[in-house]
mmCIF file of C-alpha atoms in Angstrom:
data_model
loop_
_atom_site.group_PDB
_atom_site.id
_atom_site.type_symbol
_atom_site.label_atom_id
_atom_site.label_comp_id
_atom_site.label_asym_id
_atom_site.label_seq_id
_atom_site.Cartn_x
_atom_site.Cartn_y
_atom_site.Cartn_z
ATOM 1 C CA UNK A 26 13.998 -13.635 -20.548
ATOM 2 C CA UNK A 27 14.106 -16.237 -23.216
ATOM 3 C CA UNK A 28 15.229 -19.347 -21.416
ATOM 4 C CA UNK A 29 17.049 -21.196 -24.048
ATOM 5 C CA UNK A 30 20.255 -21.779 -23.714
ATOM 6 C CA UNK A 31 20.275 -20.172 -20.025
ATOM 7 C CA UNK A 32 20.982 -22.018 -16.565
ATOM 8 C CA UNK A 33 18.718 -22.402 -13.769
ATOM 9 C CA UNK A 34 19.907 -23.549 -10.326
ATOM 10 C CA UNK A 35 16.683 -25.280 -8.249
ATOM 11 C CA UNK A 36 17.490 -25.931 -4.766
ATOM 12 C CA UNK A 37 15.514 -29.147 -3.425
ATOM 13 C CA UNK A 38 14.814 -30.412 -7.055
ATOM 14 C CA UNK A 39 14.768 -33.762 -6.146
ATOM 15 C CA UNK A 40 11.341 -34.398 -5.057
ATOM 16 C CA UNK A 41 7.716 -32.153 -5.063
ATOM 17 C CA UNK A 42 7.491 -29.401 -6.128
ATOM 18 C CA UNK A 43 11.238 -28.778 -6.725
ATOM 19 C CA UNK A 44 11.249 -31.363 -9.206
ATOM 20 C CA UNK A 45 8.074 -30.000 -11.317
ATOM 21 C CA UNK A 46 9.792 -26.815 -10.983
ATOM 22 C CA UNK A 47 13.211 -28.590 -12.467
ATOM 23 C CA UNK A 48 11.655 -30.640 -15.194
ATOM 24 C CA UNK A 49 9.771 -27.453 -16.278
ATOM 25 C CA UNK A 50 12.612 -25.300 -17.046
ATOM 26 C CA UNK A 51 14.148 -28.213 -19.106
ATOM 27 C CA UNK A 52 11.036 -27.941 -21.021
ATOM 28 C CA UNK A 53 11.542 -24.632 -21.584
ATOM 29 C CA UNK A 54 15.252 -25.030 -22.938
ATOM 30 C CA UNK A 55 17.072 -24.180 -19.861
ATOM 31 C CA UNK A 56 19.644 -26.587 -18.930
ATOM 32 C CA UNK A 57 19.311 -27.379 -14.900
ATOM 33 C CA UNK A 58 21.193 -27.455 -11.793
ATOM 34 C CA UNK A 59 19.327 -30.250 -9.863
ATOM 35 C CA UNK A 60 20.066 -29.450 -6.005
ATOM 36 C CA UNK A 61 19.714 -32.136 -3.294
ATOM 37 C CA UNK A 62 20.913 -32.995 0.538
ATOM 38 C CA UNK A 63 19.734 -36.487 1.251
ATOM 39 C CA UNK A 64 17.600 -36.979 -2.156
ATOM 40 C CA UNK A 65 20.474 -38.698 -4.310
ATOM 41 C CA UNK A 66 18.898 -40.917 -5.972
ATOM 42 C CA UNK A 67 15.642 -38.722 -6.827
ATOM 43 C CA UNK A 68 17.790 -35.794 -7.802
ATOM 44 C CA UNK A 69 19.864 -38.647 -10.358
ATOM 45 C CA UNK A 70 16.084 -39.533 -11.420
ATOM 46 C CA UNK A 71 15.412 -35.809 -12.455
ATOM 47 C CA UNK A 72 18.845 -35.591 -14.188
ATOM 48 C CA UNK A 73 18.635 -39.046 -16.153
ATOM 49 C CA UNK A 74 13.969 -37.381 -17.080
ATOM 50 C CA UNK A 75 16.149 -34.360 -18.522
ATOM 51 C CA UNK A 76 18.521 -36.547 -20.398
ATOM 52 C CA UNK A 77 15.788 -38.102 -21.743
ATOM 53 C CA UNK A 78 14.235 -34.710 -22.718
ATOM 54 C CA UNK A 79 17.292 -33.981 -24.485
ATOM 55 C CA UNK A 80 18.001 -31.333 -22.203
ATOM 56 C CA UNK A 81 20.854 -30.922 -19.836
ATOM 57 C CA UNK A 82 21.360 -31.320 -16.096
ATOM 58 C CA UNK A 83 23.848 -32.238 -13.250
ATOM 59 C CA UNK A 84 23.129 -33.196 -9.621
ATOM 60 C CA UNK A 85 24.532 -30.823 -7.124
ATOM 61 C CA UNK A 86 24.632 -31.723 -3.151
ATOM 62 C CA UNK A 87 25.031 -29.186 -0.501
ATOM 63 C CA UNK A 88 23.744 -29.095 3.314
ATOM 64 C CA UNK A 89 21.417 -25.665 2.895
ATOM 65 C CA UNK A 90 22.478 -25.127 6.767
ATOM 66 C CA UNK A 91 26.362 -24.368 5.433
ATOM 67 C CA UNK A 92 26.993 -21.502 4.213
ATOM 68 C CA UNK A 93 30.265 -22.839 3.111
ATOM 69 C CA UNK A 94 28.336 -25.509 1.099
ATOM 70 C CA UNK A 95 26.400 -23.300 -0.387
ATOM 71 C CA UNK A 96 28.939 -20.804 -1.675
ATOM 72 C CA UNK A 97 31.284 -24.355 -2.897
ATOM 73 C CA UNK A 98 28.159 -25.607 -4.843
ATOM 74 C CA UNK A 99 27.796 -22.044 -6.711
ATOM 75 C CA UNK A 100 31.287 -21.892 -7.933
ATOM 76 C CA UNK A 101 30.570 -25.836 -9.148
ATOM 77 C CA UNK A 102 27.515 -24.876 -10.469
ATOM 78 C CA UNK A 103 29.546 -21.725 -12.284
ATOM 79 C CA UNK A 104 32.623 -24.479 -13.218
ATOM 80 C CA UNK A 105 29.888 -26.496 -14.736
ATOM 81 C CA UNK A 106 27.835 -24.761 -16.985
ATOM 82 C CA UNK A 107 29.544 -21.608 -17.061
ATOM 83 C CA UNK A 108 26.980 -19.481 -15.797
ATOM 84 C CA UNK A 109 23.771 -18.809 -13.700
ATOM 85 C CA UNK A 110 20.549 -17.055 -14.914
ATOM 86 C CA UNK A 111 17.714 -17.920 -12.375
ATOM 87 C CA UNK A 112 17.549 -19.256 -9.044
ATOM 88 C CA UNK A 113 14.543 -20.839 -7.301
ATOM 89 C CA UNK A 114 14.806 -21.248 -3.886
ATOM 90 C CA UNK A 115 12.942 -24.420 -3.180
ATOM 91 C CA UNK A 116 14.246 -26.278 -0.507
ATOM 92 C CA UNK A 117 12.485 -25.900 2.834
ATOM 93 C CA UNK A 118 11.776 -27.405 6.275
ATOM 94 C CA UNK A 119 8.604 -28.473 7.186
ATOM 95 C CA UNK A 120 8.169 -29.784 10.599
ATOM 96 C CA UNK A 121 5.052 -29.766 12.688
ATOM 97 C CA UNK A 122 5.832 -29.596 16.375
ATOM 98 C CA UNK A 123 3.773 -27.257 19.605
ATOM 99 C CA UNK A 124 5.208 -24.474 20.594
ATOM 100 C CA UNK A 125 6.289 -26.128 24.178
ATOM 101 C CA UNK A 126 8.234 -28.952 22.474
ATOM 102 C CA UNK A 127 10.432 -26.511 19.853
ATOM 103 C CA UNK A 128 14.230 -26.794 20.646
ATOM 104 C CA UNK A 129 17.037 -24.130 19.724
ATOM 105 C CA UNK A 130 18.228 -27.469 16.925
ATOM 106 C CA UNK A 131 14.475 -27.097 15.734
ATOM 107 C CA UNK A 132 14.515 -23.142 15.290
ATOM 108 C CA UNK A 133 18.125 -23.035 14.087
ATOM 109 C CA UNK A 134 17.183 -26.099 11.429
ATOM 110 C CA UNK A 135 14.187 -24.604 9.583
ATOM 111 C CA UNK A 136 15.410 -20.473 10.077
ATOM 112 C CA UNK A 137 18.699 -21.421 8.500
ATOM 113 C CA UNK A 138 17.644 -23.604 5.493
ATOM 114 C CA UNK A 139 14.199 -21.685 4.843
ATOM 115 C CA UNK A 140 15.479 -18.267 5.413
ATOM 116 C CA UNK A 141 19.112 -17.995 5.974
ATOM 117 C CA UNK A 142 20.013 -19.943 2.743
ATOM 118 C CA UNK A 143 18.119 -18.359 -0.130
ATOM 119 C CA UNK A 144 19.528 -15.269 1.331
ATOM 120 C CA UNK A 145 23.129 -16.239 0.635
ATOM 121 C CA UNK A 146 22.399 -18.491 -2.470
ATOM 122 C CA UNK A 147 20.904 -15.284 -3.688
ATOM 123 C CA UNK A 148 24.221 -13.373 -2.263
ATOM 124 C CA UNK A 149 26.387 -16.009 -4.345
ATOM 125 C CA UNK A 150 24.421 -16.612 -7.335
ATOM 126 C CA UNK A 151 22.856 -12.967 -7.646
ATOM 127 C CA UNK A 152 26.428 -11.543 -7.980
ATOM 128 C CA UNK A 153 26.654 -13.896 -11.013
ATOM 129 C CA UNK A 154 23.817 -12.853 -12.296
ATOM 130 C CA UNK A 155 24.965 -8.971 -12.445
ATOM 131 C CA UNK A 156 27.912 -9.636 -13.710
ATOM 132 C CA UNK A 157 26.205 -11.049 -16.900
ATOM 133 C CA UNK A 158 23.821 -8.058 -16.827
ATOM 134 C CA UNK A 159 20.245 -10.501 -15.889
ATOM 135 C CA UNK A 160 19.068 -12.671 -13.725
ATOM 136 C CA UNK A 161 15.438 -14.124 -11.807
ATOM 137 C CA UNK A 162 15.235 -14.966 -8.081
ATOM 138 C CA UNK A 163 11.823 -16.898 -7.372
ATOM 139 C CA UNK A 164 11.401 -18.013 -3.903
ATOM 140 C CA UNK A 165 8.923 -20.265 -2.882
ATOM 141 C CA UNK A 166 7.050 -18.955 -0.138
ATOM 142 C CA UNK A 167 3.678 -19.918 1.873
ATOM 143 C CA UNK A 168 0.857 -18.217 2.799
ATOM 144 C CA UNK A 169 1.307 -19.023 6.235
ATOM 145 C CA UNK A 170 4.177 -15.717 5.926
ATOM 146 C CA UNK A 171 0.794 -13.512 6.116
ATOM 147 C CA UNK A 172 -1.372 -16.257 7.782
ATOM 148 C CA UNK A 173 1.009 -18.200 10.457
ATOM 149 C CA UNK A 174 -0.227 -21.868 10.727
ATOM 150 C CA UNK A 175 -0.645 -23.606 14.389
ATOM 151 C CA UNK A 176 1.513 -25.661 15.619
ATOM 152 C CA UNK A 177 4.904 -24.420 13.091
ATOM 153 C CA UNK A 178 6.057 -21.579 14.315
ATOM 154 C CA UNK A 179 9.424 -21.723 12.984
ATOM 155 C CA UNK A 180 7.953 -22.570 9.710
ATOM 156 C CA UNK A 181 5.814 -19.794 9.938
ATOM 157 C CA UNK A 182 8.349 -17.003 10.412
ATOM 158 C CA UNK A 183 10.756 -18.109 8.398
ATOM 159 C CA UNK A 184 8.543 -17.502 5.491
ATOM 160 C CA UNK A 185 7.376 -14.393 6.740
ATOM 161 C CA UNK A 186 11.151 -13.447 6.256
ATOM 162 C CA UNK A 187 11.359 -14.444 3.085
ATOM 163 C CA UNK A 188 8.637 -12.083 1.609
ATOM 164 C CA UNK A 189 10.308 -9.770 3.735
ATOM 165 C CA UNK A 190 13.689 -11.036 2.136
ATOM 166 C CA UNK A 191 12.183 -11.109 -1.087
ATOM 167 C CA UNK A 192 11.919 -7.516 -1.238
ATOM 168 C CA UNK A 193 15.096 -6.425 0.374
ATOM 169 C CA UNK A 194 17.018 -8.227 -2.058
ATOM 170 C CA UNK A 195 14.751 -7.271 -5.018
ATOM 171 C CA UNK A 196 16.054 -3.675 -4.511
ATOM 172 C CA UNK A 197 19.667 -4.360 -4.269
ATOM 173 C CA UNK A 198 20.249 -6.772 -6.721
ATOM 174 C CA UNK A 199 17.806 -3.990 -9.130
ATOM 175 C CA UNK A 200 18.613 -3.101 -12.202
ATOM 176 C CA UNK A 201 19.173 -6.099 -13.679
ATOM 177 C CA UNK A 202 18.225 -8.670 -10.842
ATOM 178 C CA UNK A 203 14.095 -9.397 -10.430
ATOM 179 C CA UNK A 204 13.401 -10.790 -7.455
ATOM 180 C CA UNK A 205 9.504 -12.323 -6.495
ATOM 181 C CA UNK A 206 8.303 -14.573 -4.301
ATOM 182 C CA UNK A 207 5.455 -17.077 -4.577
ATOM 183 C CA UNK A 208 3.021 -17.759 -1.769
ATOM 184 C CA UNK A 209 1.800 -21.316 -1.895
ATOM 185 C CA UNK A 210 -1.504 -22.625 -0.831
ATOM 186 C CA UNK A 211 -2.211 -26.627 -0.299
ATOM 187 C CA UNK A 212 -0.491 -28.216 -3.877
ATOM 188 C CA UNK A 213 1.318 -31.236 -2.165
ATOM 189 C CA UNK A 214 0.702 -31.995 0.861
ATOM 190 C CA UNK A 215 3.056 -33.600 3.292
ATOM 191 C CA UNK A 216 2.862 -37.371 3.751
ATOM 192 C CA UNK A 217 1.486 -37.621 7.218
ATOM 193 C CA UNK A 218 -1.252 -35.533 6.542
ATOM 194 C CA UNK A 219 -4.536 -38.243 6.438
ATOM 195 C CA UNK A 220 -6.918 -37.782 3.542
ATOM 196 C CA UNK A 221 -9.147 -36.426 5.841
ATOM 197 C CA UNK A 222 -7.122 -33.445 7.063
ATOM 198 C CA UNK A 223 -6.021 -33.079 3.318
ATOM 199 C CA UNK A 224 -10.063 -32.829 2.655
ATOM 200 C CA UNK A 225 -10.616 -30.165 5.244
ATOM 201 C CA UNK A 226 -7.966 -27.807 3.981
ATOM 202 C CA UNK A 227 -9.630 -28.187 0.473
ATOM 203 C CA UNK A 228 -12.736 -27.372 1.884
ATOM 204 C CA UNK A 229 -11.255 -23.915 3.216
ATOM 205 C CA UNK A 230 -10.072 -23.175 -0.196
ATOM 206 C CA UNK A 231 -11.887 -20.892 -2.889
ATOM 207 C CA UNK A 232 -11.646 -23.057 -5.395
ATOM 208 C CA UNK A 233 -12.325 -25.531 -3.474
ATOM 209 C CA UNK A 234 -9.192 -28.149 -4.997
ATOM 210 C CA UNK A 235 -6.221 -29.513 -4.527
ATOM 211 C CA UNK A 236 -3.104 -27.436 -6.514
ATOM 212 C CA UNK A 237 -0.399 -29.122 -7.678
ATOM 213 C CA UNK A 238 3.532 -28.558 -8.109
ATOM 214 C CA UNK A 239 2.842 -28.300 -11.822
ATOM 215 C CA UNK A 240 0.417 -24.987 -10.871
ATOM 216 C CA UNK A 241 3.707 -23.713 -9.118
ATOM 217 C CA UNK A 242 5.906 -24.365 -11.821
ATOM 218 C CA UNK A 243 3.870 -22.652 -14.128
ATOM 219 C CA UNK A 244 4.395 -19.747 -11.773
ATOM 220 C CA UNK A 245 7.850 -19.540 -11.360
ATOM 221 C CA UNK A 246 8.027 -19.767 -15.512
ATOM 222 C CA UNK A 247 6.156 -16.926 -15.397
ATOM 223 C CA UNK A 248 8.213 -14.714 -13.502
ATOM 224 C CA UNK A 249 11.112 -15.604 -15.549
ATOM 225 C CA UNK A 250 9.878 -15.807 -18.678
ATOM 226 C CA UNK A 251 6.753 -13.759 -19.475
ATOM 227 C CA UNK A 252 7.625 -10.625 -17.733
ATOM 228 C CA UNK A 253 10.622 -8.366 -16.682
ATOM 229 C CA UNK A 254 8.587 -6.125 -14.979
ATOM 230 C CA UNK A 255 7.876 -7.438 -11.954
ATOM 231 C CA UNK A 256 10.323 -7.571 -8.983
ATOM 232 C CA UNK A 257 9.509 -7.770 -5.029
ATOM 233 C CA UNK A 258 6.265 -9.390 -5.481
ATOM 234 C CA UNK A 259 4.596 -11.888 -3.810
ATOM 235 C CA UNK A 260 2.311 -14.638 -6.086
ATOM 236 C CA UNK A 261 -0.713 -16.001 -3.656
ATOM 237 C CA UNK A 262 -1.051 -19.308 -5.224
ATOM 238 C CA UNK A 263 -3.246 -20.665 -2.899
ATOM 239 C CA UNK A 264 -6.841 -21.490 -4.078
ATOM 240 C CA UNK A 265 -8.125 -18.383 -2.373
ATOM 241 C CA UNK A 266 -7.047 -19.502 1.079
ATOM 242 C CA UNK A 267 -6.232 -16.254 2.454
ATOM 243 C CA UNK A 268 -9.639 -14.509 1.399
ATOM 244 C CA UNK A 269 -11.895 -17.667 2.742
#
């Protein structure tokens, strides 16, 4: 796919690794929808870095845990730029908690936005996408979907859904949807992490470093631009984590 002149909807653009992913497509020629929930003013920042690129953008706000929301900021992304050609699904709880202290509001909270919404946003958009004969759905997964990590359960399992997800929907959205997933090692870690802990995970790493949201972007780029080939794969992008 050639992405100039196409439209790519990034859900959680606003900040991380969403917004690498965001500012990347713009580089490519792509003009961007720049989703948010709470991140106004960082989402505005990515639109006015776009601007500035000479590239185009609009801020779009919708609460991943309504599905009403979701489907109402489709059809604005649709009214706005007139079509959708990729979808990253981006967005995602992270939330640290043992498994005596997880409430139904914590399960419900990360399931729905890190599972349940990229399967409708890929409902909504992906029936878009068909309808103008191509389209790319990359979402951004975790190794902890082969691996679960202590102490985040929900986390955990909702991204072992979305591989799972990931290749459901690549076969029926196939022809002319690709669907992959990418699997992310350590590239930002969260802010309460102490340089320590960030140090240890490094140290469990192959490469033994730190990757970055710009190694993810990179990724996703690849999956939309370089190749058409692949569909219901899953990208480890995670310093050799899983094979240390």
């Amino acid at each position: 796919m050639d992405l100039k002149g196409k439209v790519a909807l990034v859900t959680g653009a606003g900040r991380r690794v969403g917004r690498a992913i965001a500012i990347k497509f713009a580089d490519h020629g792509a003009s961007v929808a720049v989703h948010y929930r709470s991140s106004h003013a960082e989402a505005d920042a990515v639109v006015a870095e776009i601007a500035g690129m000479r590239g185009k953008a609009r801020a779009f706000r919708a609460n991943l845990e309504n599905v009403a929301e979701i489907e109402k900021m489709i059809a604005g992304v649709l009214d706005a730029f007139g079509r959708i050609d990729i979808l990253v699904n981006s967005a995602s709880v992270f939330a640290r908690k043992p498994l005596t202290q997880i409430t139904e509001r914590d399960w419900d909270a990360t399931l729905d936005t890190n599972l349940k919404a990229p399967f409708f946003l890929s409902k909504f958009a992906g029936a878009a996408m068909r309808r103008k004969g191509a389209g790319k759905i990359v979402n951004i997964g975790d190794w902890a979907g082969t691996r679960p990590y202590k102490d985040y359960l929900p986390y955990s399992v909702s991204k072992c859904g979305l591989i799972g997800l990931t290749r459901a929907l690549a076969k029926e959205l196939a022809p002319e949807v690709q669907v992959n997933c990418i699997a992310l090692g350590m590239v930002a870690p969260p802010d309460e992490y102490s340089k320590r802990e960030v140090e240890r995970l490094v140290s469990r790493t192959l490469t033994k470093k730190m990757g970055s949201p710009e190694d993810v972007a990179r990724a996703v780029i690849f999956f939309c631009e370089a190749t058409d080939f692949a569909t219901g794969a899953t990208l480890a992008l995670d310093g050799g984590r899983l094979l240390a």
